[in-house]
XYZ file of C-alpha atoms in Angstrom:
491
model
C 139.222 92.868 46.399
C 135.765 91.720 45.237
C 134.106 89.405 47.612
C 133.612 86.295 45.097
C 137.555 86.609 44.884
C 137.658 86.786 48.529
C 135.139 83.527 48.780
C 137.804 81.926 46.057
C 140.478 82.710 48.336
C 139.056 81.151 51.584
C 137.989 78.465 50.003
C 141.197 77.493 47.902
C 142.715 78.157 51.793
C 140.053 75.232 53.510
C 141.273 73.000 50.117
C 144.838 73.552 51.254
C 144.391 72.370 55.071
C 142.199 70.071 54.247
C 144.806 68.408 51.849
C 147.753 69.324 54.252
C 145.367 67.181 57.282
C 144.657 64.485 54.918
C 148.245 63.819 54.358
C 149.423 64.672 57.592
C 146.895 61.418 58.464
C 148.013 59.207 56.228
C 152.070 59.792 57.510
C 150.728 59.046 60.387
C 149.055 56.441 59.663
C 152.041 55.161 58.183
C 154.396 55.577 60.788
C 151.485 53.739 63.503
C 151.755 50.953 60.777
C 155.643 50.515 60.797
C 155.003 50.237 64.850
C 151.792 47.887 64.405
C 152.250 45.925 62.213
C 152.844 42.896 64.662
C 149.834 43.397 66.290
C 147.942 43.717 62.744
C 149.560 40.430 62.316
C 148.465 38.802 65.544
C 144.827 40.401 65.159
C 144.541 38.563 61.445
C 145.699 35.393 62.963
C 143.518 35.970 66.108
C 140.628 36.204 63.988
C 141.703 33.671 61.227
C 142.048 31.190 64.712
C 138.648 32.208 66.512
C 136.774 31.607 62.674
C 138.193 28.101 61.869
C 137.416 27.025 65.635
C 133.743 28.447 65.299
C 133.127 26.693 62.815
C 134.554 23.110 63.414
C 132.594 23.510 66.027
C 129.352 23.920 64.500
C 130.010 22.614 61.666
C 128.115 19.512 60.132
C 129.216 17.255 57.449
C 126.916 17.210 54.689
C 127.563 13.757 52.373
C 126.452 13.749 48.972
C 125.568 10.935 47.256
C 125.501 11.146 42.930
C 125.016 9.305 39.725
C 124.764 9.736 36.692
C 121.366 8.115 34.197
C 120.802 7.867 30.989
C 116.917 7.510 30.236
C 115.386 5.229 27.514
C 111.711 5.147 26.698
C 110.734 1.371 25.787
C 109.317 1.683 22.476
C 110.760 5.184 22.025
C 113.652 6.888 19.887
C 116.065 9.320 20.970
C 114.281 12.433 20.757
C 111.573 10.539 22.732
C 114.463 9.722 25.213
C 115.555 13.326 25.366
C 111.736 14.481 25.610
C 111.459 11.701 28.664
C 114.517 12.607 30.229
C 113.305 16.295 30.574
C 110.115 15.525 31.892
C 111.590 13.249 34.523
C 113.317 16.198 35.733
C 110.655 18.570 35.938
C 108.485 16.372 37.442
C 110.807 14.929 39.750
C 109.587 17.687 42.698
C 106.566 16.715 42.045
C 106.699 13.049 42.517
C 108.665 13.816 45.910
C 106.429 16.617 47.203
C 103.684 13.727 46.555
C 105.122 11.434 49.070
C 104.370 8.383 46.568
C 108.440 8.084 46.042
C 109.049 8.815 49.989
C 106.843 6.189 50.872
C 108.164 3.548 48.498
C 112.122 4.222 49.857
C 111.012 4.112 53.588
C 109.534 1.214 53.117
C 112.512 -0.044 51.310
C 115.812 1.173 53.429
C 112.799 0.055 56.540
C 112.692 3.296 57.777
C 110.223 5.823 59.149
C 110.911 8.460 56.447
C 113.578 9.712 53.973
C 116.857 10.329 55.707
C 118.077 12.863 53.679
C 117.488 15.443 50.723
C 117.081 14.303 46.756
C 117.284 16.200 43.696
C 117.042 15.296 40.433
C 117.906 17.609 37.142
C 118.046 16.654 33.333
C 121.484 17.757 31.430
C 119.770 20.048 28.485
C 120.062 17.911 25.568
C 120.437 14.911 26.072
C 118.576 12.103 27.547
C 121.120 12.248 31.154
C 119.360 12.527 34.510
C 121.457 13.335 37.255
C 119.962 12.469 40.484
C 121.934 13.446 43.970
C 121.048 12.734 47.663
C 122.614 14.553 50.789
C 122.852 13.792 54.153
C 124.650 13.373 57.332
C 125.570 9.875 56.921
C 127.557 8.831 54.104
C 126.436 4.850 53.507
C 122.868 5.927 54.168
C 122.812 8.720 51.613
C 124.429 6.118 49.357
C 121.719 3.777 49.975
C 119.368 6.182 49.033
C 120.687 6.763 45.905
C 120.655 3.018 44.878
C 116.903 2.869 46.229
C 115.996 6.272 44.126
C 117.567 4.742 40.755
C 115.598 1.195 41.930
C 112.561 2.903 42.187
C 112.109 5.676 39.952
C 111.049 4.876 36.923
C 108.269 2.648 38.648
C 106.628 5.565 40.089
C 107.589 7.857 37.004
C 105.909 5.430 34.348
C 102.501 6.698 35.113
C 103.499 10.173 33.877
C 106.118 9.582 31.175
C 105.884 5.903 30.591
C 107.562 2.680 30.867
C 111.440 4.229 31.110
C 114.642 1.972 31.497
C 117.467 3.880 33.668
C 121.025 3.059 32.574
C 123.638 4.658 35.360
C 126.435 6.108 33.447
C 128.410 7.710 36.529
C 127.726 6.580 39.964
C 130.645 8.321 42.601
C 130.300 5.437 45.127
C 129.814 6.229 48.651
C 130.486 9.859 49.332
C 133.301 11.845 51.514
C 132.601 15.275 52.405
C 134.228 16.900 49.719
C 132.829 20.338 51.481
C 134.897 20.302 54.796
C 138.116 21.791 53.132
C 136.515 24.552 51.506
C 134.261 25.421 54.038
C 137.324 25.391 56.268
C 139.201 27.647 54.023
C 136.692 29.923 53.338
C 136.271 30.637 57.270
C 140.167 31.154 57.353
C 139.843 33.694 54.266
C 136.928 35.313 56.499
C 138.871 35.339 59.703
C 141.889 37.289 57.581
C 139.143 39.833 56.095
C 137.909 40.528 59.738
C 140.986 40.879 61.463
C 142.671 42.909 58.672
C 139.420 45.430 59.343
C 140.019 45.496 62.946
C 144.202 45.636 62.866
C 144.198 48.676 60.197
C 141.427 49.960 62.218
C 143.691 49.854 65.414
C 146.393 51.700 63.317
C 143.674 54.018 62.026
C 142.425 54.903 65.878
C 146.511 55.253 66.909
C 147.498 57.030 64.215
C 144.141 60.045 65.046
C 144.570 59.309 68.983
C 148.901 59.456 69.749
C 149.324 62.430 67.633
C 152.998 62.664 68.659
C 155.961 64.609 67.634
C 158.863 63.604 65.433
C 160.860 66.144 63.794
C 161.992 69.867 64.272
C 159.889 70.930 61.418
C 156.918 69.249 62.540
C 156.992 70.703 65.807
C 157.279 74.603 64.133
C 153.704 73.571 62.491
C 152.312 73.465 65.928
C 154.226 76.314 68.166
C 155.825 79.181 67.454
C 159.213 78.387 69.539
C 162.550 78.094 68.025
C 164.281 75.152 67.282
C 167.619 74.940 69.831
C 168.332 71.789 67.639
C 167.832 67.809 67.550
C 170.100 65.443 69.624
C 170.109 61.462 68.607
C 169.355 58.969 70.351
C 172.305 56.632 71.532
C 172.349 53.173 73.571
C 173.007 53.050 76.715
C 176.477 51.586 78.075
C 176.522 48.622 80.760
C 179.882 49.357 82.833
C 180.874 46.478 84.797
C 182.199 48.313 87.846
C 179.717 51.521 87.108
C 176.090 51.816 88.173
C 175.629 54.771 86.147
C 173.733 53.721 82.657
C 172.782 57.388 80.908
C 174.234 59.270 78.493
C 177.070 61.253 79.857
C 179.816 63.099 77.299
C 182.660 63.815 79.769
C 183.052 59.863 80.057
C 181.671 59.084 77.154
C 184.090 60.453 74.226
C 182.956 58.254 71.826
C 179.858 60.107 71.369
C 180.689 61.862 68.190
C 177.636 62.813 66.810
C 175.872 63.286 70.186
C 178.426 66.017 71.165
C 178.346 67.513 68.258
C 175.038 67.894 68.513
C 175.134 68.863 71.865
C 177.848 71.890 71.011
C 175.344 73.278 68.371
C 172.761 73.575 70.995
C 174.891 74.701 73.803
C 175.727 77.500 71.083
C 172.495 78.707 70.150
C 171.452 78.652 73.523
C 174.388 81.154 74.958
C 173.585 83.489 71.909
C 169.524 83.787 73.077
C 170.428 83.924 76.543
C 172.840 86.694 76.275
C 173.933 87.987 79.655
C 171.233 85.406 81.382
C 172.932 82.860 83.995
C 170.232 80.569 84.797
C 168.674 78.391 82.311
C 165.168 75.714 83.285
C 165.419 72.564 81.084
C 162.133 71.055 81.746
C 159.545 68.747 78.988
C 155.656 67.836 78.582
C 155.796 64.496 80.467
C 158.020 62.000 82.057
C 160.594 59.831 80.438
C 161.215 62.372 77.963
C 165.168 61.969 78.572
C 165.138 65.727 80.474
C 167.610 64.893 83.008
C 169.803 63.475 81.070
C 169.906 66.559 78.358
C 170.009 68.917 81.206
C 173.432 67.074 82.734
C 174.730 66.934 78.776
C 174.418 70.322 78.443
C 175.957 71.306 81.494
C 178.512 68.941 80.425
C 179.417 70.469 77.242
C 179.216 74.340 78.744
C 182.046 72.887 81.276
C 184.288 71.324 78.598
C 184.417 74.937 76.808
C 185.526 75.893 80.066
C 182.719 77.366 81.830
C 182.267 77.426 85.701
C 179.076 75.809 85.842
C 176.736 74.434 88.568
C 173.486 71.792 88.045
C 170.785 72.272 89.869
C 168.280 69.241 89.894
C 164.705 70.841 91.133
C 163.029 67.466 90.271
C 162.408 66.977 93.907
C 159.716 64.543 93.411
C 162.055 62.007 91.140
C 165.750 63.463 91.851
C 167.860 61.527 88.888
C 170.561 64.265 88.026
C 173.037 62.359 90.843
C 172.179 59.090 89.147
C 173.745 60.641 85.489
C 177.098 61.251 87.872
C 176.530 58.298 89.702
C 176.399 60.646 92.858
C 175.383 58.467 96.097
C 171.601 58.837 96.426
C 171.643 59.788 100.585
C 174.084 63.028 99.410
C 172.012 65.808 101.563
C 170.747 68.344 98.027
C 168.841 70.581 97.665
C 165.467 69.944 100.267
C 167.942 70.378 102.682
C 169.090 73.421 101.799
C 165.742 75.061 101.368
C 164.431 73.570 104.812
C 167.758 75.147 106.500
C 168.830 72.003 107.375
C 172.394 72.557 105.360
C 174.791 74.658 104.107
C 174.684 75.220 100.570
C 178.885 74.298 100.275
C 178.498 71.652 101.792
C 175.996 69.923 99.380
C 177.644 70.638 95.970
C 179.380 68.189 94.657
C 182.403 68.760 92.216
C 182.298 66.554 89.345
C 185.969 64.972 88.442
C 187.681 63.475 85.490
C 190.667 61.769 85.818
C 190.967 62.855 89.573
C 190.838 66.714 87.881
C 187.971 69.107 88.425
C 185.713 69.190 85.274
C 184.497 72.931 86.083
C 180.982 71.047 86.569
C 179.273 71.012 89.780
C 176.564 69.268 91.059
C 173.301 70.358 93.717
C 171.493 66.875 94.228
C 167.912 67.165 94.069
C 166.276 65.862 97.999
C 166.378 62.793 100.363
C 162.504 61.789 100.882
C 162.585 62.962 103.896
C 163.156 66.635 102.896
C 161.109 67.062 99.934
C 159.190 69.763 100.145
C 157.525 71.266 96.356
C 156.244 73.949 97.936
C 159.771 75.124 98.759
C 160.630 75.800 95.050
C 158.246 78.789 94.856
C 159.712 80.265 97.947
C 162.280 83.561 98.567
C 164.474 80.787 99.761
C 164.793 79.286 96.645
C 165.912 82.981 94.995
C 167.989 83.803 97.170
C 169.641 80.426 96.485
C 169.820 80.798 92.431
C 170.713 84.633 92.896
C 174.331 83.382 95.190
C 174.997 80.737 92.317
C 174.654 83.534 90.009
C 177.563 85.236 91.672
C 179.803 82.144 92.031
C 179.064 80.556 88.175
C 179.027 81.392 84.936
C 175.770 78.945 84.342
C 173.103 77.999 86.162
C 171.170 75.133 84.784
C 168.031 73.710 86.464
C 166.547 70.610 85.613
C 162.516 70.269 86.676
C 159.744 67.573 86.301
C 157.396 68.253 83.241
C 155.709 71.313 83.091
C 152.698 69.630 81.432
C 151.548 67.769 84.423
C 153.159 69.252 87.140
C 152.901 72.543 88.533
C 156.575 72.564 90.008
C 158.370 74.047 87.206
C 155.892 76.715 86.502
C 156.872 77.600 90.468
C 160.501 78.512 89.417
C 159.792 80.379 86.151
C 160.212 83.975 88.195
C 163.859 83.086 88.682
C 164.991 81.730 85.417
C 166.382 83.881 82.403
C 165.471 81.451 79.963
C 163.645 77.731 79.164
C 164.762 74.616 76.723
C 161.913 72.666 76.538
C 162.713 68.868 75.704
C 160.843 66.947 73.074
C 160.816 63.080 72.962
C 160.445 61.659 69.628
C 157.373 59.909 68.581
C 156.477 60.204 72.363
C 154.499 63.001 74.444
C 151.344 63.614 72.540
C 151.325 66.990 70.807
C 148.414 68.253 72.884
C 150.725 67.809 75.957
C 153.372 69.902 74.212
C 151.348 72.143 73.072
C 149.498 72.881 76.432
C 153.263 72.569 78.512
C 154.309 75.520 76.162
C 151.715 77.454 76.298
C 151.116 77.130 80.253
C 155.324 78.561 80.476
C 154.443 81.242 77.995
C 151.292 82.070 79.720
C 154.039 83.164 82.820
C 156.091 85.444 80.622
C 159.318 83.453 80.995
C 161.386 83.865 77.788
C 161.495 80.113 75.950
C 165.013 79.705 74.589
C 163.587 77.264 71.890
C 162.906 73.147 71.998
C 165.239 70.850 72.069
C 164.282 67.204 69.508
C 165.676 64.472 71.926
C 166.387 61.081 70.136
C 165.378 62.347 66.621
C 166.793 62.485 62.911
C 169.748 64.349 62.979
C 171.193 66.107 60.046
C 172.967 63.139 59.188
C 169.937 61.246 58.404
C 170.580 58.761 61.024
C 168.445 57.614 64.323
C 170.653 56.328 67.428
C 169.086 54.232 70.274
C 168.340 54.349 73.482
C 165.500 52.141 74.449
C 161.647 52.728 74.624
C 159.476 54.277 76.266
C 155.711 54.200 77.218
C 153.030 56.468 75.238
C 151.231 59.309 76.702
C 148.445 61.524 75.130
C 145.981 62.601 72.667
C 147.071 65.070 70.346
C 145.644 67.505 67.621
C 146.742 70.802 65.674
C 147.374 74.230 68.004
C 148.331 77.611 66.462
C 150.775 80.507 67.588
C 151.440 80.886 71.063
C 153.904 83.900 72.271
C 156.100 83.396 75.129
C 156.552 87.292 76.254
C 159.924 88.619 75.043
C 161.419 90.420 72.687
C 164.163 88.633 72.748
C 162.823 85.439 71.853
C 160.454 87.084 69.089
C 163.467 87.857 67.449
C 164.889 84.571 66.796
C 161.192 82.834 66.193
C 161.700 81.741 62.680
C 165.617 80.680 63.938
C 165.488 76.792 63.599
């Protein structure tokens, strides 16, 4: 290949991303809209408030007097008139600027000068003189006026002649016409400015919380496999419950939840193969990880599998809350400090008064949390006997992204399913969680969308959550097996 082909090539490549980022900004910048656009409102009306009170306050009235003349030359026709009429508006300034005309209405309103400004202009083509005065005070301005048209042609006659001035027009005492529009016109500027600073708010959100919010969106940043996207669904109020989460062996009405939740549970038995002992863990808090993590032990019981949840969060323990398992249960700190017996802090999980297959390890009582613990021999040798007694081991741990707890456990796992908010973590927290697990070697199942668009098109609910994060683009990172190389492009 020649090298001005190559040069074409590269550069019809930097054309392509550039297009691809310019679009990716303005979906986002859509999307910050559709969650801004309140606050765009309140900024316009913010700013549309702060204007008009800036400038009642400072403004001043400004009354202007007006009327309306028709000059007549004595002795003189009507192109004399017209010819007289000009001249008394060009030399109008003049007469002013002189102080003769000044003078002579001081001395008539008995005051020490002219209170207020007066113009004077001819209409072109006829013999009309309009003559205005403006000031703060509207009967004073009007007075004036009447003092200008009294006066006028006295002082004028020495230029033009002896002139006669008819008024055609006179407006009467003024009102301050001006107020409304001035008013308006700082409301219009108050919408201009906070428009600029609302879409420039969306603008800053929309390059800042660079968040995640599809499967196929994700694949653009990591190469991880898609376990599949679960939606999000409201949370139940039980009157005589205290448990609020998500849970599908109570819930059966979760159609499209659990059928989500099968699909996963599926994909994630084929890429584990013979591996017992699975890590659900996310980027950052609030992410809904507990919650999948007890689902998906859930739905490996209901096919009938012996299986036993771990929760390692021993810093926020909320697998017992899902179960609505008593919070002083002794769990797993004590079992790691030697403080219990392993039987007796599992906790079978019943339906109907029948076992479920499910069984629970509680995380820690405050007293007994120790982190350091999970990195230990002890906690090996504890995963390696639940190996023996169930078919699944499934350990729920805080975020890898800004703790260091999970990556602690990663030597005794066969497998991660990393959780995914959507439109929540910021991708660089992703990004940097996923990379940080691969960086250990541990084989990454795949990512799991929680609260996304499922293939039915359809969102569920299940209440907000905070933001986190500033995001931007990563590449390829490997996660050190074989096994998950294989299924890569598997979404």
């Amino acid at each position: 290949m020649s090298e001005a082909t190559m040069n074409e090539s590269v550069s019809n490549n930097e054309q392509e991303l550039e297009t691809i980022d310019i679009r990716a900004f303005v979906m986002d910048f859509l999307h910050s809209f559709k969650r801004m656009w309140w606050i765009v409102l309140l900024v316009i009306a913010v700013a549309m408030l702060f204007m008009y009170f800036r400038v009642r306050r400072s403004y001043s009235p400004s009354y202007v007097a007006e009327a309306t003349v028709s000059v007549e030359l004595v002795n003189g026709g009507s192109y004399a008139n017209r010819n007289t009429a000009e001249q008394m508006g060009i030399i109008f300034p003049y007469i002013l600027n002189s102080g003769v005309l000044s003078d002579i209405i001081a001395e008539d309103l008995n005051t020490s000068g002219v209170p207020g400004a007066i113009r004077a202009s001819c209409i072109k083509g006829t013999n009309l003189l309009t003559i205005t005065v403006s000031g703060w005070d509207p009967e004073l301005s009007y007075k004036v006026l009447q003092s200008v048209l009294k006066n006028y042609p006295e002082v004028a006659q020495y230029v033009v002649g002896q002139t006669k001035l008819t008024v055609i027009d006179d407006r009467g005492i003024p009102k301050d016409t001006g107020r409304t529009q001035v008013f308006r016109g700082s409301l219009r500027k108050g919408a201009i400015i906070g428009a600029v600073i609302g879409f420039a708010l969306v603008a800053l959100r929309s390059l800042v919380f660079r968040t995640i919010r599809s499967e196929e969106e994700l694949r653009d940043y990591v190469n991880v496999p898609a376990l599949g996207t679960l939606p999000l669904c409201k949370k139940k109020e039980r009157r005589n419950s205290t448990r609020g989460d998500i849970n599908i062996l109570f819930d059966s009405n979760r159609d499209e939840y659990i059928e989500a939740m099968r699909l996963i549970r599926t994909r994630i038995e084929r890429d584990l193969g013979v591996g017992k002992v699975l890590m659900i863990t996310s980027s950052v808090a609030g992410e809904g990880k507990s919650t999948v993590a007890a689902n998906l032990a859930a739905s490996m019981s209901l096919k009938g599998m012996k299986v036993v949840l771990v929760d390692c969060d021993l810093r926020n323990p909320s697998v017992g809350r899902v179960f609505n398992v008593p919070g002083s249960f002794p769990g797993l700190g004590a079992v790691l400090k030697g403080e219990a017996e392993l039987s007796d802090t599992l906790v079978e999980v019943h339906k109907n008064g029948e076992p479920t297959g499910l069984t629970l390890l509680p995380g820690a009582e405050k007293a007994t949390r120790k982190i350091e613990s999970l990195g230990s021999d002890s906690m090996g040798r504890l995963l390696e006997e639940l190996r023996q007694h169930y078919d699944m081991v499934v350990i729920d741990t805080p975020p890898s992204a800004v703790l260091v707890d999970a990556m602690m456990l990663v030597r005794h796992v066969d497998g991660v399913a990393y959780v995914v908010m959507n439109d929540y973590a910021r991708r660089r927290y992703i990004v940097n969680g996923i990379e940080e697990l691969a960086a250990t070697g541990v084989p990454i199942t795949g990512f799991i969308i929680n609260g996304g668009k499922t293939s039915t098109g359809r969102y569920g609910y299940y209440g907000r959550y905070g933001r986190y994060g500033y995001g931007s683009r990563y590449g390829y990172y490997g996660y050190g097996s074989e096994k998950q190389s294989k299924h890569s492009d598997r979404g």
